[in-house]
DNA sequence: GTCTATAGTGCGATAGAC
DNA sequence: GTCTATCGCACTATAGAC
């Protein structure tokens, strides 16, 4: 509940996230002891990490469906047979990867929420937190976005629900700011959707921003400024 | 060079686009007489239309790579053998579809450009034209966006160049408006990228806007207003 | 726990009848 | 111009050696 002027820097955000990734990987192993044939946690976690990293990298460039398990075997350094000790089908592997990311992401967003009380700072904080998160987990975010449509119906609905949940955070902040007179905007839901689109562009068009030599902090500053301008929040009004 | 208050309605835009689609399909047939074994234009164009529509629909839900030619055969009503009278490989089919769309899209955007002289109206017109176009060719836009990364290197670079070209239109308008004092914005390139992201969200998240009962004209009005707000264009300044 | 070898399936593409 | 039948191949997944 501190009122520091802005969310922590990306470096700090990233530093706080790292250890959670290792913990969650171990948790994922424990929860799937049934289907994972390897029993030593240390070995399993190490290999799961390799498999996930390789699958995300390959999924990045050619898509998960187009990636063959032979390629994954080569890229991860494990044989075909060894791979199948960690999952029982290619689809199950995709499920593991997606669930791992969802948990990591939702935890991190919850942790950043409600650190501020003034609407404009809340909005800026939420934008920064989402961008920092997608930067730290960029391969996963891209993977999840692109794989969403290939999911079986049930999981696809869950993915769409996730999309709505993210937007709901922004809807709440916008509505509160509007009530307090800090923001002027007619369409709260559409504005939240627009913010979401700007956040997603960061990991979807990384090639473009990378070539322009732009960092995540600079992009975050731009988005915050752009959005606050669009909803008529003026610097002098930020404190309302 | 008319100075009507806004780009034509979507209905009118769509009406003007339709005949061009038939013409371009015929042109595509003529240019590929070498590789297309069917010689009667009437038959060929009719079947190409069926094939393209079926491929776009299937590519929509599962991706082009995941779509098998057996499925395409079923969906288009042509046998496997017949399909191969119209293209010599699955990849060539993808190329046909992408090139067809690129030509249709670039023609339509050129036609809408430069209809206005005042910066805010130019910007609003360009936003509306892009949205209307992506609405009329939604299956194709979605297909092109999702297939871009699966293209061979040369064609992928061309796709990225297309992305930049669209943005260049907005950069030009923004820069001109800034010079004339109609807009206040520090980052012209980033603003153009942000506008692009908002335009793309319309066809990428169609499920969301569709469920909300939102039409393309309403979304266009929102985006225009949002962007003009962000770049500090005020209604009274629109005429500058 | 990991490997190599291979079974079984469905793919893209083609040949030849009509 | 379109069809059916089929080829060869690459894939996912598994069996059994080490």
Coordinates of C-alpha atoms (C1' of nucleotides) in Angstrom, one line a residue:
Chain A
X1 CA 0.0 0.0 0.0
X2 CA 3.0 2.3 -0.4
X3 CA 2.5 5.4 -2.4
X4 CA 5.8 5.5 -4.3
X5 CA 5.5 7.7 -7.4
X6 CA 5.5 4.8 -9.8
X7 CA 5.7 1.0 -10.0
X8 CA 9.2 -0.4 -9.5
X9 CA 11.6 -0.3 -12.5
X10 CA 11.6 -3.2 -14.9
X11 CA 14.9 -4.5 -13.5
X12 CA 13.4 -4.7 -10.0
X13 CA 10.2 -6.3 -11.3
X14 CA 12.1 -8.9 -13.2
X15 CA 14.3 -9.7 -10.2
X16 CA 11.3 -10.3 -8.0
X17 CA 9.7 -12.6 -10.7
X18 CA 12.7 -15.0 -11.3
X19 CA 12.5 -17.0 -8.1
X20 CA 8.8 -17.6 -8.5
X21 CA 9.4 -19.2 -11.8
X22 CA 11.6 -21.9 -10.3
X23 CA 9.1 -22.5 -7.5
X24 CA 6.2 -22.8 -10.0
X25 CA 8.2 -25.2 -12.1
X26 CA 8.7 -27.4 -9.1
X27 CA 5.0 -27.1 -8.1
X28 CA 4.0 -28.1 -11.6
X29 CA 6.3 -31.2 -11.3
X30 CA 4.7 -32.2 -8.0
X31 CA 1.2 -31.8 -9.3
X32 CA 1.9 -34.0 -12.3
X33 CA 3.9 -36.8 -10.6
X34 CA 1.2 -39.1 -11.9
X35 CA 1.8 -38.4 -15.6
X36 CA 5.6 -37.6 -15.4
X37 CA 7.5 -40.9 -15.3
X38 CA 10.8 -39.3 -14.0
X39 CA 10.8 -39.4 -10.2
X40 CA 13.8 -37.3 -9.1
X41 CA 12.6 -33.7 -8.7
X42 CA 16.0 -32.2 -9.5
X43 CA 16.4 -34.1 -12.8
X44 CA 12.8 -33.5 -13.8
X45 CA 12.7 -29.8 -13.1
X46 CA 15.9 -29.3 -15.0
X47 CA 14.6 -31.1 -18.0
X48 CA 11.2 -29.5 -17.9
X49 CA 12.9 -26.2 -18.0
X50 CA 14.8 -27.2 -21.1
X51 CA 11.7 -28.6 -22.7
X52 CA 9.6 -25.5 -22.0
X53 CA 12.3 -23.1 -23.2
X54 CA 12.9 -25.1 -26.4
X55 CA 9.1 -25.4 -27.1
X56 CA 8.5 -21.7 -26.5
X57 CA 11.4 -20.8 -28.8
X58 CA 10.2 -23.1 -31.6
X59 CA 6.6 -22.2 -31.1
X60 CA 7.7 -18.6 -31.5
X61 CA 9.1 -18.9 -34.9
X62 CA 6.8 -21.5 -36.5
X63 CA 4.0 -22.2 -34.2
X64 CA 3.4 -25.1 -31.9
X65 CA 1.5 -27.2 -34.4
X66 CA 4.2 -26.8 -37.0
X67 CA 6.9 -27.7 -34.5
X68 CA 7.7 -31.5 -34.7
X69 CA 8.7 -33.5 -31.7
X70 CA 11.9 -34.4 -33.6
X71 CA 12.8 -30.7 -33.6
X72 CA 11.9 -30.4 -30.0
X73 CA 14.1 -33.3 -29.3
X74 CA 17.0 -31.8 -31.0
X75 CA 16.5 -28.3 -29.5
X76 CA 16.0 -29.5 -26.0
X77 CA 18.8 -32.1 -26.1
X78 CA 16.5 -35.0 -25.0
X79 CA 15.6 -37.9 -27.2
X80 CA 12.0 -38.6 -28.4
X81 CA 11.7 -41.3 -25.8
X82 CA 12.9 -39.1 -23.0
X83 CA 10.4 -36.4 -24.0
X84 CA 7.6 -38.8 -23.6
X85 CA 8.6 -39.4 -20.0
X86 CA 7.5 -35.8 -19.3
X87 CA 4.2 -35.7 -21.1
X88 CA 2.0 -38.3 -22.7
X89 CA 1.0 -36.3 -25.8
X90 CA 2.0 -33.2 -27.7
X91 CA -1.2 -31.6 -26.6
X92 CA -0.5 -32.3 -23.0
X93 CA 2.8 -30.6 -23.3
X94 CA 1.0 -27.5 -24.6
X95 CA -1.4 -27.7 -21.7
X96 CA 1.6 -27.8 -19.2
X97 CA 3.2 -24.8 -20.8
X98 CA 0.0 -22.7 -20.9
X99 CA -1.0 -23.5 -17.3
X100 CA 2.5 -22.8 -16.0
X101 CA 2.3 -19.3 -17.6
X102 CA -1.2 -18.5 -16.5
X103 CA -0.3 -19.1 -12.9
X104 CA 2.9 -17.1 -13.0
X105 CA 1.2 -14.2 -14.8
X106 CA -1.9 -14.0 -12.6
X107 CA 0.2 -14.2 -9.4
X108 CA 2.4 -11.3 -10.6
X109 CA -0.5 -9.1 -11.6
X110 CA -2.3 -9.6 -8.3
X111 CA 0.9 -8.6 -6.4
X112 CA 1.2 -5.4 -8.3
X113 CA -2.5 -4.4 -8.0
X114 CA -3.8 -1.9 -5.5
X115 CA -0.4 -0.4 -4.7
X116 CA -1.8 3.1 -5.3
X117 CA -4.9 5.0 -4.5
X118 CA -5.0 7.9 -7.0
X119 CA -6.7 6.9 -10.2
X120 CA -4.0 8.1 -12.7
X121 CA -1.3 6.4 -10.6
X122 CA -3.3 3.2 -10.4
X123 CA -3.8 3.2 -14.1
X124 CA -0.1 4.0 -14.8
X125 CA 0.9 1.2 -12.3
X126 CA -1.4 -1.3 -13.9
X127 CA -0.1 -0.5 -17.4
X128 CA 3.5 -0.7 -16.3
X129 CA 3.0 -4.0 -14.4
X130 CA 1.3 -5.6 -17.4
X131 CA 4.0 -4.5 -19.8
X132 CA 6.8 -5.6 -17.4
X133 CA 5.2 -8.9 -17.0
X134 CA 4.8 -9.5 -20.7
X135 CA 8.4 -8.4 -21.2
X136 CA 9.7 -10.9 -18.6
X137 CA 7.6 -13.7 -20.0
X138 CA 7.6 -12.6 -23.6
X139 CA 8.0 -16.0 -25.2
X140 CA 5.2 -17.3 -23.1
X141 CA 2.8 -14.4 -23.8
X142 CA 3.4 -14.7 -27.5
X143 CA 3.0 -18.5 -27.4
X144 CA -0.3 -18.2 -25.4
X145 CA -1.7 -15.6 -27.8
X146 CA -1.0 -17.5 -30.9
X147 CA -2.0 -20.9 -29.5
X148 CA -5.3 -19.7 -28.1
X149 CA -7.3 -20.5 -31.2
X150 CA -5.9 -24.1 -31.4
X151 CA -7.1 -25.0 -28.0
X152 CA -9.9 -27.4 -27.4
X153 CA -13.2 -25.6 -26.8
X154 CA -13.1 -25.7 -23.0
X155 CA -9.6 -24.3 -22.7
X156 CA -10.2 -21.7 -25.4
X157 CA -13.1 -20.4 -23.4
X158 CA -10.9 -20.1 -20.4
X159 CA -8.4 -18.1 -22.4
X160 CA -11.1 -15.7 -23.5
X161 CA -12.1 -15.4 -19.8
X162 CA -8.5 -14.5 -19.0
X163 CA -8.6 -11.8 -21.6
X164 CA -11.8 -10.4 -20.0
X165 CA -10.3 -10.6 -16.5
X166 CA -7.3 -8.5 -17.5
X167 CA -9.6 -5.9 -19.0
X168 CA -11.8 -5.9 -15.9
X169 CA -8.8 -4.6 -13.9
X170 CA -8.7 -1.6 -16.2
X171 CA -12.5 -1.2 -16.3
X172 CA -12.5 -0.9 -12.5
X173 CA -9.7 1.7 -12.4
X174 CA -11.3 3.7 -15.2
X175 CA -14.7 3.7 -13.6
X176 CA -13.3 4.8 -10.3
X177 CA -11.4 7.6 -11.9
X178 CA -14.4 8.7 -13.8
X179 CA -16.5 8.8 -10.6
X180 CA -13.8 10.9 -8.9
X181 CA -13.7 13.3 -11.8
X182 CA -10.1 12.5 -12.7
X183 CA -10.9 11.0 -16.1
X184 CA -13.3 12.1 -18.7
X185 CA -14.3 9.2 -21.0
X186 CA -17.6 8.1 -22.5
X187 CA -16.8 4.4 -23.2
X188 CA -15.2 2.6 -20.2
X189 CA -15.3 -0.9 -21.7
X190 CA -13.9 0.2 -25.1
X191 CA -11.2 2.2 -23.4
X192 CA -10.1 -0.8 -21.4
X193 CA -10.1 -2.9 -24.6
X194 CA -8.0 -0.2 -26.3
X195 CA -5.5 -0.2 -23.4
X196 CA -5.3 -4.0 -23.7
X197 CA -4.6 -3.8 -27.4
X198 CA -1.7 -1.3 -26.7
X199 CA -0.3 -3.7 -24.1
X200 CA -0.4 -6.7 -26.4
X201 CA 1.2 -4.9 -29.2
X202 CA 4.4 -4.8 -27.2
X203 CA 4.9 -8.6 -27.3
X204 CA 3.2 -9.2 -30.6
X205 CA 5.3 -6.7 -32.6
X206 CA 8.5 -7.1 -30.7
X207 CA 10.5 -7.2 -34.0
X208 CA 9.3 -3.6 -34.7
X209 CA 10.1 -2.1 -31.3
X210 CA 13.3 -4.0 -31.0
X211 CA 14.5 -2.6 -34.3
X212 CA 13.7 0.9 -33.2
X213 CA 15.9 0.3 -30.1
X214 CA 13.0 0.9 -27.8
X215 CA 13.0 -0.5 -24.2
X216 CA 10.0 -1.6 -22.2
X217 CA 10.2 1.3 -19.8
X218 CA 10.1 3.8 -22.6
X219 CA 7.2 2.0 -24.3
X220 CA 5.4 2.0 -20.9
X221 CA 5.9 5.7 -20.5
X222 CA 4.5 6.3 -24.0
X223 CA 1.4 4.2 -23.4
X224 CA 0.7 5.8 -20.0
X225 CA 1.0 9.2 -21.5
X226 CA -1.1 8.3 -24.6
X227 CA -3.9 6.8 -22.6
X228 CA -4.0 9.5 -19.9
X229 CA -4.2 12.0 -22.8
X230 CA -7.0 10.2 -24.4
X231 CA -9.1 10.0 -21.3
X232 CA -8.4 13.7 -20.6
X233 CA -6.4 13.3 -17.5
X234 CA -4.2 16.3 -17.1
X235 CA -1.0 16.3 -15.0
X236 CA -2.5 18.8 -12.6
X237 CA -5.5 16.5 -12.2
X238 CA -3.5 13.3 -11.4
X239 CA -3.7 13.9 -7.7
X240 CA -7.4 14.1 -7.5
Chain B
X1 CA -10.5 15.8 -53.3
X2 CA -14.0 16.4 -52.0
X3 CA -14.3 17.8 -48.5
X4 CA -17.2 15.8 -47.3
X5 CA -17.3 15.7 -43.5
X6 CA -16.2 12.1 -43.2
X7 CA -15.3 9.0 -45.2
X8 CA -18.3 7.3 -46.7
X9 CA -20.3 4.9 -44.5
X10 CA -19.3 1.3 -44.2
X11 CA -22.2 0.2 -46.4
X12 CA -21.0 2.5 -49.2
X13 CA -17.4 1.5 -48.8
X14 CA -18.3 -2.1 -48.9
X15 CA -20.4 -1.6 -52.0
X16 CA -17.6 0.0 -53.9
X17 CA -15.2 -2.8 -52.9
X18 CA -17.2 -5.8 -54.1
X19 CA -16.8 -5.4 -57.9
X20 CA -13.0 -5.0 -57.5
X21 CA -12.8 -8.4 -55.8
X22 CA -14.3 -10.1 -58.8
X23 CA -12.0 -8.2 -61.1
X24 CA -8.9 -9.0 -59.1
X25 CA -9.8 -12.7 -59.0
X26 CA -10.0 -12.7 -62.8
X27 CA -6.7 -10.9 -63.0
X28 CA -5.1 -13.4 -60.6
X29 CA -6.3 -16.2 -62.9
X30 CA -4.9 -14.5 -66.0
X31 CA -1.5 -13.9 -64.4
X32 CA -1.3 -17.5 -63.3
X33 CA -2.5 -19.2 -66.5
X34 CA 0.9 -20.9 -66.6
X35 CA 0.5 -22.8 -63.3
X36 CA -3.3 -23.1 -63.4
X37 CA -4.3 -26.1 -65.6
X38 CA -7.9 -25.1 -66.0
X39 CA -8.3 -23.0 -69.1
X40 CA -11.9 -21.7 -69.0
X41 CA -11.9 -18.4 -67.1
X42 CA -15.5 -18.7 -66.0
X43 CA -14.9 -22.2 -64.4
X44 CA -11.6 -21.3 -63.0
X45 CA -12.7 -18.0 -61.3
X46 CA -15.7 -19.7 -59.8
X47 CA -13.6 -22.5 -58.3
X48 CA -10.8 -20.2 -57.2
X49 CA -13.5 -18.2 -55.3
X50 CA -14.7 -21.4 -53.6
X51 CA -11.2 -22.5 -52.8
X52 CA -10.1 -19.2 -51.3
X53 CA -13.3 -18.9 -49.2
X54 CA -12.9 -22.4 -47.8
X55 CA -9.2 -21.9 -47.1
X56 CA -9.8 -18.6 -45.4
X57 CA -12.6 -20.1 -43.2
X58 CA -10.5 -23.2 -42.3
X59 CA -7.4 -21.1 -41.7
X60 CA -9.4 -18.9 -39.5
X61 CA -10.3 -21.6 -37.0
X62 CA -7.3 -23.8 -37.1
X63 CA -4.5 -22.1 -39.0
X64 CA -3.4 -22.8 -42.6
X65 CA -0.7 -25.3 -41.6
X66 CA -3.2 -27.4 -39.5
X67 CA -5.7 -27.4 -42.3
X68 CA -5.3 -30.5 -44.4
X69 CA -5.9 -30.5 -48.1
X70 CA -8.5 -33.3 -47.5
X71 CA -10.4 -30.9 -45.4
X72 CA -10.1 -28.2 -48.0
X73 CA -11.3 -30.6 -50.6
X74 CA -14.4 -31.4 -48.5
X75 CA -15.1 -27.7 -47.6
X76 CA -14.6 -26.4 -51.2
X77 CA -16.5 -29.3 -52.9
X78 CA -13.6 -30.1 -55.1
X79 CA -11.6 -33.3 -55.1
X80 CA -7.9 -33.5 -54.2
X81 CA -7.0 -33.9 -57.8
X82 CA -9.1 -30.9 -58.9
X83 CA -7.5 -28.7 -56.2
X84 CA -4.1 -29.4 -57.7
X85 CA -5.3 -28.1 -61.0
X86 CA -5.4 -24.6 -59.4
X87 CA -2.1 -24.7 -57.5
X88 CA 1.0 -27.0 -57.5
X89 CA 1.6 -27.0 -53.8
X90 CA -0.1 -26.0 -50.6
X91 CA 2.4 -23.2 -50.1
X92 CA 1.6 -21.8 -53.5
X93 CA -2.0 -21.7 -52.5
X94 CA -1.1 -19.6 -49.5
X95 CA 0.9 -17.3 -51.7
X96 CA -2.1 -16.9 -54.1
X97 CA -4.4 -16.0 -51.2
X98 CA -1.9 -13.5 -49.6
X99 CA -1.1 -11.8 -52.9
X100 CA -4.8 -11.4 -53.8
X101 CA -5.5 -9.7 -50.5
X102 CA -2.5 -7.4 -50.6
X103 CA -3.5 -6.1 -53.9
X104 CA -7.1 -5.6 -53.0
X105 CA -6.1 -3.9 -49.7
X106 CA -3.5 -1.5 -51.0
X107 CA -5.7 -0.4 -53.9
X108 CA -8.5 0.4 -51.5
X109 CA -6.3 2.4 -49.1
X110 CA -4.8 4.4 -51.9
X111 CA -8.3 5.3 -53.1
X112 CA -9.4 6.6 -49.7
X113 CA -6.2 8.6 -49.0
X114 CA -5.9 12.3 -49.6
X115 CA -9.6 12.9 -49.8
X116 CA -9.3 15.6 -47.0
X117 CA -7.0 18.4 -46.3
X118 CA -7.5 19.2 -42.7
X119 CA -5.3 17.0 -40.4
X120 CA -7.9 15.8 -38.0
X121 CA -10.2 14.8 -40.9
X122 CA -7.4 13.2 -42.7
X123 CA -6.6 11.1 -39.6
X124 CA -10.3 10.2 -39.1
X125 CA -10.6 9.3 -42.7
X126 CA -7.6 7.1 -42.7
X127 CA -8.7 5.3 -39.5
X128 CA -12.2 4.7 -40.9
X129 CA -10.9 3.5 -44.3
X130 CA -8.5 1.0 -42.6
X131 CA -11.2 -0.3 -40.3
X132 CA -13.8 -0.6 -43.1
X133 CA -11.3 -2.4 -45.2
X134 CA -10.4 -4.9 -42.5
X135 CA -14.1 -5.4 -41.8
X136 CA -14.9 -6.1 -45.5
X137 CA -11.9 -8.5 -45.8
X138 CA -11.9 -9.7 -42.2
X139 CA -11.1 -13.4 -43.0
X140 CA -8.3 -12.3 -45.2
X141 CA -6.8 -9.8 -42.7
X142 CA -6.9 -12.4 -39.9
X143 CA -5.4 -15.0 -42.2
X144 CA -2.6 -12.7 -43.3
X145 CA -1.8 -11.6 -39.7
X146 CA -1.6 -15.2 -38.4
X147 CA 0.3 -16.6 -41.4
X148 CA 2.9 -13.9 -41.6
X149 CA 5.4 -15.7 -39.4
X150 CA 5.1 -19.0 -41.4
X151 CA 6.1 -17.3 -44.6
X152 CA 9.5 -18.0 -46.2
X153 CA 12.0 -15.3 -45.3
X154 CA 11.6 -13.2 -48.4
X155 CA 7.8 -13.0 -48.2
X156 CA 7.9 -12.4 -44.5
X157 CA 10.1 -9.4 -45.0
X158 CA 7.6 -8.1 -47.5
X159 CA 4.8 -8.5 -44.9
X160 CA 6.8 -6.5 -42.4
X161 CA 7.4 -3.9 -45.0
X162 CA 3.6 -3.8 -45.6
X163 CA 3.1 -3.1 -41.9
X164 CA 5.5 -0.3 -42.0
X165 CA 3.9 1.2 -45.1
X166 CA 0.5 1.4 -43.4
X167 CA 2.1 3.1 -40.5
X168 CA 3.9 5.5 -42.8
X169 CA 0.5 6.8 -43.9
X170 CA -0.3 7.7 -40.3
X171 CA 3.2 9.1 -39.6
X172 CA 2.7 11.5 -42.6
X173 CA -0.6 12.7 -41.3
X174 CA 0.5 13.1 -37.7
X175 CA 3.7 15.0 -38.8
X176 CA 1.7 17.4 -41.0
X177 CA -0.9 18.0 -38.2
X178 CA 1.9 18.6 -35.7
X179 CA 3.5 21.1 -38.1
X180 CA 0.2 22.9 -38.5
X181 CA -0.3 23.0 -34.8
X182 CA -3.4 20.9 -34.9
X183 CA -1.9 18.0 -32.9
X184 CA 0.3 18.0 -29.9
X185 CA 2.3 14.8 -29.6
X186 CA 6.0 14.0 -28.8
X187 CA 6.3 10.6 -30.4
X188 CA 5.0 10.5 -34.0
X189 CA 6.3 7.0 -34.8
X190 CA 5.0 5.4 -31.6
X191 CA 1.7 7.1 -32.0
X192 CA 1.3 5.7 -35.5
X193 CA 2.2 2.3 -34.1
X194 CA -0.4 2.7 -31.4
X195 CA -3.1 3.6 -34.0
X196 CA -2.1 0.5 -36.0
X197 CA -2.5 -1.6 -32.9
X198 CA -6.0 -0.3 -32.3
X199 CA -7.0 -0.9 -35.9
X200 CA -5.7 -4.5 -35.8
X201 CA -7.6 -5.2 -32.6
X202 CA -10.8 -4.9 -34.5
X203 CA -10.2 -8.0 -36.6
X204 CA -8.0 -9.9 -34.2
X205 CA -10.6 -9.7 -31.3
X206 CA -13.7 -9.9 -33.4
X207 CA -15.3 -12.4 -31.0
X208 CA -15.1 -9.8 -28.2
X209 CA -16.6 -6.9 -30.1
X210 CA -19.1 -9.2 -31.8
X211 CA -20.4 -10.4 -28.4
X212 CA -20.7 -6.8 -27.3
X213 CA -22.9 -6.1 -30.3
X214 CA -20.6 -3.4 -31.6
X215 CA -20.5 -2.4 -35.2
X216 CA -17.5 -1.2 -37.2
X217 CA -18.8 2.4 -37.5
X218 CA -19.1 2.6 -33.7
X219 CA -15.7 1.2 -33.2
X220 CA -14.3 3.6 -35.8
X221 CA -15.9 6.5 -34.0
X222 CA -14.4 5.4 -30.7
X223 CA -10.9 5.0 -32.1
X224 CA -11.0 8.4 -33.8
X225 CA -12.2 10.1 -30.6
X226 CA -9.7 8.2 -28.5
X227 CA -6.7 9.0 -30.7
X228 CA -7.7 12.6 -31.3
X229 CA -7.9 13.0 -27.5
X230 CA -4.5 11.4 -27.0
X231 CA -2.8 13.8 -29.4
X232 CA -4.6 16.7 -27.9
X233 CA -6.7 17.6 -30.9
X234 CA -9.7 19.5 -29.6
X235 CA -12.9 19.8 -31.7
X236 CA -12.4 23.6 -32.1
X237 CA -8.9 22.9 -33.5
X238 CA -10.0 20.4 -36.1
X239 CA -10.4 23.0 -38.7
X240 CA -6.8 24.4 -38.4
Chain C
dG1 C1' 16.3 -42.2 -16.8
dT2 C1' 17.5 -42.2 -21.4
dC3 C1' 18.4 -44.2 -25.6
dT4 C1' 17.5 -46.2 -30.6
dA5 C1' 14.5 -48.4 -33.6
dT6 C1' 10.1 -48.9 -35.3
dA7 C1' 5.0 -49.3 -35.5
dG8 C1' 1.0 -47.1 -37.2
dT9 C1' -1.3 -43.0 -39.0
dG10 C1' -2.4 -39.2 -42.0
dC11 C1' -0.2 -36.1 -44.8
dG12 C1' 0.9 -33.7 -49.5
dA13 C1' 1.2 -34.8 -54.0
dT14 C1' 0.4 -37.6 -58.5
dA15 C1' -1.1 -41.0 -62.1
dG16 C1' -4.5 -42.5 -64.9
dA17 C1' -9.6 -43.5 -65.8
dC18 C1' -13.5 -41.1 -67.3
Chain D
dG1 C1' -11.9 -30.7 -66.0
dT2 C1' -12.7 -33.7 -62.4
dC3 C1' -12.6 -37.9 -60.2
dT4 C1' -10.7 -42.1 -57.4
dA5 C1' -6.8 -44.7 -56.1
dT6 C1' -2.4 -44.8 -54.4
dC7 C1' 2.6 -43.6 -53.6
dG8 C1' 6.2 -42.1 -50.5
dC9 C1' 7.1 -39.6 -46.6
dA10 C1' 7.1 -37.3 -42.0
dC11 C1' 4.7 -37.3 -38.2
dT12 C1' 3.2 -38.8 -33.2
dA13 C1' 3.8 -42.3 -30.1
dT14 C1' 5.7 -46.7 -28.2
dA15 C1' 8.6 -50.8 -27.2
dG16 C1' 12.5 -52.7 -25.5
dA17 C1' 17.8 -52.4 -24.9
dC18 C1' 21.0 -50.3 -21.8

